[in-house]
Short mmCIF file of C-alpha atoms and ligand atoms in Angstrom, two decimals:
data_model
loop_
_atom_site.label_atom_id
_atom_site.label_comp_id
_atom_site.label_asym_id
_atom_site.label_seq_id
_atom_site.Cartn_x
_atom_site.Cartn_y
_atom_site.Cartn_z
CA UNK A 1 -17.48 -73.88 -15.58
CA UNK A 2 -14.31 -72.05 -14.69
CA UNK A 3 -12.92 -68.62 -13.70
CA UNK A 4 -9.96 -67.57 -15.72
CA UNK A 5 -7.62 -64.55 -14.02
CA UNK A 6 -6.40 -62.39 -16.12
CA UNK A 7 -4.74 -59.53 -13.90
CA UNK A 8 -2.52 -58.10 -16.55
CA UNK A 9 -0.55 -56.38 -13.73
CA UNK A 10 2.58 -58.39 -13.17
CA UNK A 11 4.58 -55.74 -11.86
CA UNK A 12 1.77 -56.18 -8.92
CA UNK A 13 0.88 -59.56 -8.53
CA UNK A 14 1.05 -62.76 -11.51
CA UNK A 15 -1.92 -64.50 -12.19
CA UNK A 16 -0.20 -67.97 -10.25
CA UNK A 17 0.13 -66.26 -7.26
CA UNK A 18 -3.18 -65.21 -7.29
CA UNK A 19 -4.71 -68.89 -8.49
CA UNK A 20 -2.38 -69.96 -5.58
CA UNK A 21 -4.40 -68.26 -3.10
CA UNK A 22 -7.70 -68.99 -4.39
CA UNK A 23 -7.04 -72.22 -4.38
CA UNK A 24 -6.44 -72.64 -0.73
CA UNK A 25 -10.00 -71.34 -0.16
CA UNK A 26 -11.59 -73.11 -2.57
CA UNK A 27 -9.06 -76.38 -3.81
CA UNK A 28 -11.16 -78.07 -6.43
CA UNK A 29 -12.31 -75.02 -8.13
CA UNK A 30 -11.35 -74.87 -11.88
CA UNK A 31 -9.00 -71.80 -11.81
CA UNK A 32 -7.30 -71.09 -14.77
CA UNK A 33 -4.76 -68.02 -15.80
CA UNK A 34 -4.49 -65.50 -18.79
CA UNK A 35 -1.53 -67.41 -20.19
CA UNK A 36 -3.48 -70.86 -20.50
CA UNK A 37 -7.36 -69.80 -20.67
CA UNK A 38 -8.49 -73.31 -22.49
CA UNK A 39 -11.61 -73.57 -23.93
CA UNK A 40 -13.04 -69.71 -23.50
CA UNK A 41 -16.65 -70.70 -23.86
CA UNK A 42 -16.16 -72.78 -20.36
CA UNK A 43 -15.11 -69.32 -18.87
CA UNK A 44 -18.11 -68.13 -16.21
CA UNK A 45 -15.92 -66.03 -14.50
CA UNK A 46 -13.19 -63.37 -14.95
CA UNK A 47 -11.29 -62.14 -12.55
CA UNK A 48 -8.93 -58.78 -13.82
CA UNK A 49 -7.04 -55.61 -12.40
CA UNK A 50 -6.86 -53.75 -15.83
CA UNK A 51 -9.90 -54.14 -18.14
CA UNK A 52 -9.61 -53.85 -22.02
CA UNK A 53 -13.15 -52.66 -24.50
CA UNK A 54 -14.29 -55.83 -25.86
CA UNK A 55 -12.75 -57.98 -23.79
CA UNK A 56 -15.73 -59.97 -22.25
CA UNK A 57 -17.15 -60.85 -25.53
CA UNK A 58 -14.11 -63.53 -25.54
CA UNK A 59 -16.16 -65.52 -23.40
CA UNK A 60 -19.22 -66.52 -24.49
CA UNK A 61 -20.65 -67.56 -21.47
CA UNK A 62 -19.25 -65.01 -19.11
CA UNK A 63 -21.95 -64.45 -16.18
CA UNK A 64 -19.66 -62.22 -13.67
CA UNK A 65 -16.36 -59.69 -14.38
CA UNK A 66 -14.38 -59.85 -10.25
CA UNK A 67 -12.43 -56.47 -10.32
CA UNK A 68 -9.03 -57.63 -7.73
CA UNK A 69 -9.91 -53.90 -6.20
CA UNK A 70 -12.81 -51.08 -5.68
CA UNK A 71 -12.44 -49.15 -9.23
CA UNK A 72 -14.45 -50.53 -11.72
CA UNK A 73 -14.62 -47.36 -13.94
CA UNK A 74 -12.58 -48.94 -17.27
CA UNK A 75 -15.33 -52.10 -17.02
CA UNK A 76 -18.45 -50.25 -16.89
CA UNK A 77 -16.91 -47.77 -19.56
CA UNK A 78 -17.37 -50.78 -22.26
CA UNK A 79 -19.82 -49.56 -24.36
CA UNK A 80 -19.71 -53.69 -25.62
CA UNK A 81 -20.36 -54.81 -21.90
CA UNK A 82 -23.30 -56.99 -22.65
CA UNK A 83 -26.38 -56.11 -19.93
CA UNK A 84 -26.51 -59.41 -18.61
CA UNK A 85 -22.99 -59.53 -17.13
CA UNK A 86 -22.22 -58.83 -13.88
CA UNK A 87 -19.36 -56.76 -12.10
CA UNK A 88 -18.47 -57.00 -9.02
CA UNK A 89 -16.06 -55.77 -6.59
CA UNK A 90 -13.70 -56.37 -3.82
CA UNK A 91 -14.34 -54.64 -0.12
CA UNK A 92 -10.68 -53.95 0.18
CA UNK A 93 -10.14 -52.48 3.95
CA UNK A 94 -6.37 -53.83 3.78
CA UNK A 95 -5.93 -51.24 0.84
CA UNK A 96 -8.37 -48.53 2.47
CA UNK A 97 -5.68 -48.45 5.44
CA UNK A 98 -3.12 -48.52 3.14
CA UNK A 99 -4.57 -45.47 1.51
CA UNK A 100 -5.83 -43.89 4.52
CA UNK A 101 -1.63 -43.98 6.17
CA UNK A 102 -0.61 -42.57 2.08
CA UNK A 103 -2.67 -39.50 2.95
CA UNK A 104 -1.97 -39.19 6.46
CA UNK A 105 2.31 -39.21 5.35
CA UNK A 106 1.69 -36.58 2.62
CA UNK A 107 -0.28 -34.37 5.89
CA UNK A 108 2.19 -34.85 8.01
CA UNK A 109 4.95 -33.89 5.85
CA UNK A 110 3.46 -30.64 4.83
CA UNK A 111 2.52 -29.85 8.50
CA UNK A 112 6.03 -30.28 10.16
CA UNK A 113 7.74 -29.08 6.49
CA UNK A 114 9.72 -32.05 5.88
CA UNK A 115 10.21 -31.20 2.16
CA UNK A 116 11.69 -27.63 3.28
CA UNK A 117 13.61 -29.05 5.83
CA UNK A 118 15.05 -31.20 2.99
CA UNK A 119 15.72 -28.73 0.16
CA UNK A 120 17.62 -26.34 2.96
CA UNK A 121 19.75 -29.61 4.01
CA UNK A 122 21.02 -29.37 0.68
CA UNK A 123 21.84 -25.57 1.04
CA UNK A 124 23.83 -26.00 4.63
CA UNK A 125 21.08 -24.00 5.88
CA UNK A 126 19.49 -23.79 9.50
CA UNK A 127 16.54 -22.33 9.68
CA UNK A 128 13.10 -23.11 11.70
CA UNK A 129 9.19 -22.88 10.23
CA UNK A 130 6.78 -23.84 13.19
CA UNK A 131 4.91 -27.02 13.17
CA UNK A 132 1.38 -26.57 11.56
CA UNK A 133 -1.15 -27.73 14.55
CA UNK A 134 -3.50 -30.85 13.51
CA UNK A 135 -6.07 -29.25 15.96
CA UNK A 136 -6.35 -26.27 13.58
CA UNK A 137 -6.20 -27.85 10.29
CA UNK A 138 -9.01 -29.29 8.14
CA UNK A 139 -8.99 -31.94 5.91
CA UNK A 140 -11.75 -32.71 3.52
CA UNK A 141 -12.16 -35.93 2.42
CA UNK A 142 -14.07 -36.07 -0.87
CA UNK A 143 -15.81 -39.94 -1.09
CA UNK A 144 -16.82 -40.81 1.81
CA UNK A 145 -17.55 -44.54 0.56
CA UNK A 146 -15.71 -47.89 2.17
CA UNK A 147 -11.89 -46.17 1.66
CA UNK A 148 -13.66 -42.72 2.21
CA UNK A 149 -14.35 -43.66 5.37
CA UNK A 150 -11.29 -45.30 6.56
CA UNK A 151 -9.60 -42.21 5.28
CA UNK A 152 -11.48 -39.43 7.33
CA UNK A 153 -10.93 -41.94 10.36
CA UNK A 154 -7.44 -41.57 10.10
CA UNK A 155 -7.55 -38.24 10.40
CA UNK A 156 -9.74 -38.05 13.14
CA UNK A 157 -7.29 -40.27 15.24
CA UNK A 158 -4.79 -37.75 14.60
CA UNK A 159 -6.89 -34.89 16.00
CA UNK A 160 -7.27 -32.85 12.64
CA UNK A 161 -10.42 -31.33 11.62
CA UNK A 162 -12.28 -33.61 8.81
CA UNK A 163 -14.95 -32.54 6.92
CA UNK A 164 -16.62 -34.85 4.21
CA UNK A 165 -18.32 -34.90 0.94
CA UNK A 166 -20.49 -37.26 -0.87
CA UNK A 167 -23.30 -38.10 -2.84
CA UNK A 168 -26.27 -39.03 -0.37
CA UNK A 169 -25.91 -37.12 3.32
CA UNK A 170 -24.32 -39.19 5.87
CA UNK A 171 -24.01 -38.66 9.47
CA UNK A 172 -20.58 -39.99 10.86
CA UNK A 173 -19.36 -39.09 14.52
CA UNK A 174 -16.98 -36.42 14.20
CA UNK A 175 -16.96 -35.74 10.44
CA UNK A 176 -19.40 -32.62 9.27
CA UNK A 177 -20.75 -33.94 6.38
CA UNK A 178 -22.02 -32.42 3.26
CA UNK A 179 -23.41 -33.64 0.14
CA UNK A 180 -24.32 -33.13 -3.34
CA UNK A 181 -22.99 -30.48 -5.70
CA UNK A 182 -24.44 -27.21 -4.45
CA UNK A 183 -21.72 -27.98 -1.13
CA UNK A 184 -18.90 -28.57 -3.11
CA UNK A 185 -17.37 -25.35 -3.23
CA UNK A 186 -17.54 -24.36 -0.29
CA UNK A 187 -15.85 -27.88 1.07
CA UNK A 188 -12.84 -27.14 -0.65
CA UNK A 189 -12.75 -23.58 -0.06
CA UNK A 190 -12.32 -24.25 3.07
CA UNK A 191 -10.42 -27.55 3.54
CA UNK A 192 -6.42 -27.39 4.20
CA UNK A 193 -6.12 -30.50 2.89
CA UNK A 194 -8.21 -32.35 0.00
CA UNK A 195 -7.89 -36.05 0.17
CA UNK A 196 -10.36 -37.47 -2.97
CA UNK A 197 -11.55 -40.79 -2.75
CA UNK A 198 -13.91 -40.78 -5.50
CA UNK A 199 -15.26 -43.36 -7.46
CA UNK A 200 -15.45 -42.10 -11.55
CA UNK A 201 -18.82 -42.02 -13.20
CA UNK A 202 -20.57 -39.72 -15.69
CA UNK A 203 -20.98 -37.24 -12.82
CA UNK A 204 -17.28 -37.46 -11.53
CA UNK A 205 -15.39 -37.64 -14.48
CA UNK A 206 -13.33 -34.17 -15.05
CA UNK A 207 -15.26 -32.64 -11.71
CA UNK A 208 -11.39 -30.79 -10.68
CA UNK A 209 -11.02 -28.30 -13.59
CA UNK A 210 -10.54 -24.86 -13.62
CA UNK A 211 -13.95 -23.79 -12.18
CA UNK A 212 -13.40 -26.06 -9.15
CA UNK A 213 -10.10 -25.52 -8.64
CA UNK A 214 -10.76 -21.39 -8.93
CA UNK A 215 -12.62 -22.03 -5.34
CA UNK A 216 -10.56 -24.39 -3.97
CA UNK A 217 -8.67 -22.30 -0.77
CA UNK A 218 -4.95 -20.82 -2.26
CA UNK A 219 -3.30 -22.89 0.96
CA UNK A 220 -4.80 -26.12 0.25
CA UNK A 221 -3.09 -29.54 -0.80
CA UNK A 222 -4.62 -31.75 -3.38
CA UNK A 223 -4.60 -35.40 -2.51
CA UNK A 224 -5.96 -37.80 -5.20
CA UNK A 225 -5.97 -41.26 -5.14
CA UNK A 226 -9.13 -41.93 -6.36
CA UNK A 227 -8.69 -41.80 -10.00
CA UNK A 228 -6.74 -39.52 -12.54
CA UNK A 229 -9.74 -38.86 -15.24
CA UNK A 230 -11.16 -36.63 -12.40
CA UNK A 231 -8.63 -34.11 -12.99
CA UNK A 232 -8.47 -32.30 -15.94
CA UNK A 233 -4.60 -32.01 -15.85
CA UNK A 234 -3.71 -29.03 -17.46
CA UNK A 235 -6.15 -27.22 -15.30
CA UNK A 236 -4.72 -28.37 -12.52
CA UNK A 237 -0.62 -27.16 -13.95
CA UNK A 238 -2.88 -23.89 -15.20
CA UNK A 239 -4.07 -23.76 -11.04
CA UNK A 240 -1.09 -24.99 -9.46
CA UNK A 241 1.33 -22.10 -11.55
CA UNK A 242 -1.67 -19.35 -10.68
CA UNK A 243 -1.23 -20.11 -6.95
CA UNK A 244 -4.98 -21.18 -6.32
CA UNK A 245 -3.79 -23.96 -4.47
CA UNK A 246 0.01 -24.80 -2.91
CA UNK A 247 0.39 -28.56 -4.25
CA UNK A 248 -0.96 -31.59 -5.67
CA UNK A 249 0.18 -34.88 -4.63
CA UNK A 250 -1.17 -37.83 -7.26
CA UNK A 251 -1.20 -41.14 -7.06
CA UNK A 252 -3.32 -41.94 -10.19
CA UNK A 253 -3.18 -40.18 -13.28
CA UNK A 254 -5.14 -39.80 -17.04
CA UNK A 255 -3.21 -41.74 -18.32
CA UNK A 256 -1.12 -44.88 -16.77
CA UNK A 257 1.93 -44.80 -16.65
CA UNK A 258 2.84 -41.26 -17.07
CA UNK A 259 3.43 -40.22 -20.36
CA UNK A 260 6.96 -39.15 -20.55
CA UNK A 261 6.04 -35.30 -21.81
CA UNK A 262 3.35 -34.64 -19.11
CA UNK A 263 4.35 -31.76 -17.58
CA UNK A 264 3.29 -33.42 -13.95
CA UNK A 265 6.33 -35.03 -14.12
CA UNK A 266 8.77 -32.33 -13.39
CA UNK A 267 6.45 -29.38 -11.95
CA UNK A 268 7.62 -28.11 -8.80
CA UNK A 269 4.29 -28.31 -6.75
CA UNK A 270 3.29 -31.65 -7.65
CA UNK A 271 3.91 -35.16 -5.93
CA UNK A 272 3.50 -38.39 -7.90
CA UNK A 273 3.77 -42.40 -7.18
CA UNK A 274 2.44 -44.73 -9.79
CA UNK A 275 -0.95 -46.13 -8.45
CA UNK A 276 -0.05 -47.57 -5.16
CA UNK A 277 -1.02 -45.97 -2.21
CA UNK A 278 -3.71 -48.78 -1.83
CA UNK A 279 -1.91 -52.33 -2.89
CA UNK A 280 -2.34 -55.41 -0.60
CA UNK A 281 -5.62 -56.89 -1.04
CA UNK A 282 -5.69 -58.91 2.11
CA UNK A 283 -8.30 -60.87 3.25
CA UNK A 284 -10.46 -59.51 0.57
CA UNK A 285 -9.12 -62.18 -1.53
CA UNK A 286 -11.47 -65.00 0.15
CA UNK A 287 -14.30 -62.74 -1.46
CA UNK A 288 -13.52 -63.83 -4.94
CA UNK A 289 -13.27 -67.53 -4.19
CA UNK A 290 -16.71 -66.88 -2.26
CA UNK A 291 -18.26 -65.51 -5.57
CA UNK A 292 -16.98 -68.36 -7.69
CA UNK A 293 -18.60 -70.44 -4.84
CA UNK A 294 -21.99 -68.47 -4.96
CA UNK A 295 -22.50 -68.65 -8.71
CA UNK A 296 -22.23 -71.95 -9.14
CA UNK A 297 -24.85 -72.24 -6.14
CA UNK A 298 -27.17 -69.77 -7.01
CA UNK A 299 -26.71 -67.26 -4.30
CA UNK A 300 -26.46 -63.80 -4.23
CA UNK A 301 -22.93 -61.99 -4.92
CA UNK A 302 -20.98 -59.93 -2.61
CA UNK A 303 -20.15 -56.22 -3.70
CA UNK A 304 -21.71 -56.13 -6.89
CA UNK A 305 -21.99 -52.89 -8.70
CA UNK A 306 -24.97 -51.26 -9.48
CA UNK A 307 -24.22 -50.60 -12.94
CA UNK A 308 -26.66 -47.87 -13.74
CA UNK A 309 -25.40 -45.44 -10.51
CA UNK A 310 -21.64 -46.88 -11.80
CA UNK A 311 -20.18 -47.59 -8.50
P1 NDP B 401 -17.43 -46.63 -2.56
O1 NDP B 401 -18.23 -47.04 -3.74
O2 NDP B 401 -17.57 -47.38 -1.29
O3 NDP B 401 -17.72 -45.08 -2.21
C1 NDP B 401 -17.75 -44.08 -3.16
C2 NDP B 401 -18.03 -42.75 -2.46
O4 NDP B 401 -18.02 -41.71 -3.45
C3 NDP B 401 -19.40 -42.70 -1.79
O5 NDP B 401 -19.33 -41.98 -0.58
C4 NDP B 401 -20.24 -41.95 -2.81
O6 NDP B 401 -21.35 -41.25 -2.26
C5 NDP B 401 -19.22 -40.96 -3.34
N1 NDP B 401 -19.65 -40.46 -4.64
C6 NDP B 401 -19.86 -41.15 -5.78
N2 NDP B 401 -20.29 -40.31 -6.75
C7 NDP B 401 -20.36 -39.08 -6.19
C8 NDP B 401 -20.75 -37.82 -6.67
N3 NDP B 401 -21.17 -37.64 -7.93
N4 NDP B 401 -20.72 -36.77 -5.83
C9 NDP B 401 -20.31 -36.94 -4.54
N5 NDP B 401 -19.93 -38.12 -4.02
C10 NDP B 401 -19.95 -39.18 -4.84
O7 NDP B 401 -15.91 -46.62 -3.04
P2 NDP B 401 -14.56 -46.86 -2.19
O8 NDP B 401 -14.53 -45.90 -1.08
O9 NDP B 401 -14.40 -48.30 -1.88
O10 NDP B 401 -13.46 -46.51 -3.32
C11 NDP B 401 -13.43 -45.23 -3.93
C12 NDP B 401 -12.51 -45.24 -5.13
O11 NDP B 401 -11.15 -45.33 -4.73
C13 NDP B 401 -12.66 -46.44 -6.07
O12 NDP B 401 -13.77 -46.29 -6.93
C14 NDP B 401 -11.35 -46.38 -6.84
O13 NDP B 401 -11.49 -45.56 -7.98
C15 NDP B 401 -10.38 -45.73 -5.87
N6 NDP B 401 -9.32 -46.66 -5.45
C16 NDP B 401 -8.01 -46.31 -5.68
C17 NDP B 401 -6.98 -47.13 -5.26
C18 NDP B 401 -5.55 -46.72 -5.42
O14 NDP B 401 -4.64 -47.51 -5.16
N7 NDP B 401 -5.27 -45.49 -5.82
C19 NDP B 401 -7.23 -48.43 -4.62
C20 NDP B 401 -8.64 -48.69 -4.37
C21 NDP B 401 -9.63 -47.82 -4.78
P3 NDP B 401 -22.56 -42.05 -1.51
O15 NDP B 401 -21.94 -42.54 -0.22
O16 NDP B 401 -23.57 -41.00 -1.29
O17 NDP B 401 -22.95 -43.16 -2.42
#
């Protein structure tokens, strides 16, 4: 049996360089990529970055879908994903950093006004704006899962204020920590800074429109790299243009890429990059040789999704 890769991402890494990899961890696995699949009822295993409807009925025997990151939203959103496959993920810390230093640079350039400094460079001008003081600024982070985590760390090492959100309670040193709807409002009415790390599910999906935003504190930035169907985005232009918040800095969007008319593009208040403030998988790569391993042998999988909850 073999496991096909099928990233579809090339911009971001081929499917060679990927089989490459694997190989070294596991040499006499049968690896095969998109562009030379073979016989597709031998495929066990798929191994993808983007995730098409349909797509694992190609493979008759498919047992287990390897996401090459955390997000596993556009698989479980297959309404054709037959019950008896599995999906699993990678535990990505190399990314979470990555993600965690994105959020930290968009902070920091708020707090000493590096954008202002830059627009007034343009104008000859010389004029000062005090540093804002991490000691008296609060971030929230909103996910406080594997990247979640990492995130609200970062933070902490650079002395701001974190508070955290997330489904079940958790206790973390340092980090006040709320959970479950009813908190929600009053997390981001009071954070400076909201950094979301959510996962999207049925519960997730659209959760920043208009009613959220309405409470959200009129200082605050907007951090999401998380995932883009969590934002309604014309609530958020509708929000951003009403002054109920001072800026929104995206990494992933509705719709990827960008459609050309979205008016994200050239609004004033908002900050976009195209889906990669997490982007080196790391050592996390050994994990998806390791499940080819353990389902040939029986064992039980690392990070696999519990499908139901949808994370
Ligand atoms: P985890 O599954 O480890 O954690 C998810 C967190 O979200 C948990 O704390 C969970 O709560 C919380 N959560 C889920 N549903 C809700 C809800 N309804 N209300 C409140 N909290 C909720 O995920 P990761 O931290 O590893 O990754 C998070 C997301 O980051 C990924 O799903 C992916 O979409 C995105 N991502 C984006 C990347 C990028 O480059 N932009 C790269 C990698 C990931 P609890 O702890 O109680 O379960």
């Amino acid at each position: 049996m073999a496991l096909l890769i099928d990233i579809k991402h090339p911009q971001w890494m081929s499917d060679e360089a990927l089989r490459e990899q694997l190989l070294q961890y596991t040499p006499r696995a049968d690896i095969r990529i998109g562009a030379e699949p073979g016989n597709l009822d031998e495929i066990d295993m798929l191994t993808v970055s983007s995730y098409y409807p349909g797509e694992a009925l190609n493979y008759p025997n498919l047992k287990l879908i390897q996401k090459t990151g955390a997000g596993v939203n556009n698989i479980l959103a297959d309404d054709r994903l037959p019950e008896s496959i599995r999906v699993a993920r990678l535990d990505t810390s190399t990314s979470g950093a990555e993600m965690a230093e994105y959020a930290l640079a968009y902070v920091l350039q708020e707090q000493r006004h590096l954008r202002a400094y830059h627009a007034q460079q343009a104008r000859s001008e010389w004029r000062h704006y005090p540093p804002r003081e991490a000691c008296n600024t609060t971030v929230a982070v909103l996910g406080l899962g594997r990247i979640g985590q990492l995130v609200a760390q970062r933070f902490l090492d650079n002395e701001f204020k974190v508070i955290g959100w997330s489904r079940g309670r958790k206790a973390l040193d340092g980090i006040r920590c709320h959970a479950g709807s009813d908190e929600l409002l009053a997390v981001v009415g009071e954070a400076d800074y909201i950094v979301s790390v959510l996962p999207t599910t049925a519960e997730t999906r659209g959760l920043y429109d208009a009613g959220l935003f309405a409470h959200f504190n009129p200082r605050a930035f907007f951090i999401n790299v998380g995932r883009g169907d969590q934002v309604v985005e014309p609530d958020l232009v509708d929000a951003l243009d009403a002054g109920r918040l001072a800026g929104a800095v995206l990494d992933v969007m509705c719709e990827e890429p960008l459609p050309a008319d979205s008016p994200l593009w050239l609004h004033s208040k908002v900050q976009l990059t195209p889906h990669v403030s997490g982007y080196r998988l790391g050592d996390a790569v050994a994990d998806i040789a390791e499940n080819y391993r353990r389902l040939h042998s029986g064992e039980t999988l690392l990070h696999l999704i519990d499908r139901q909850r949808g994370y």
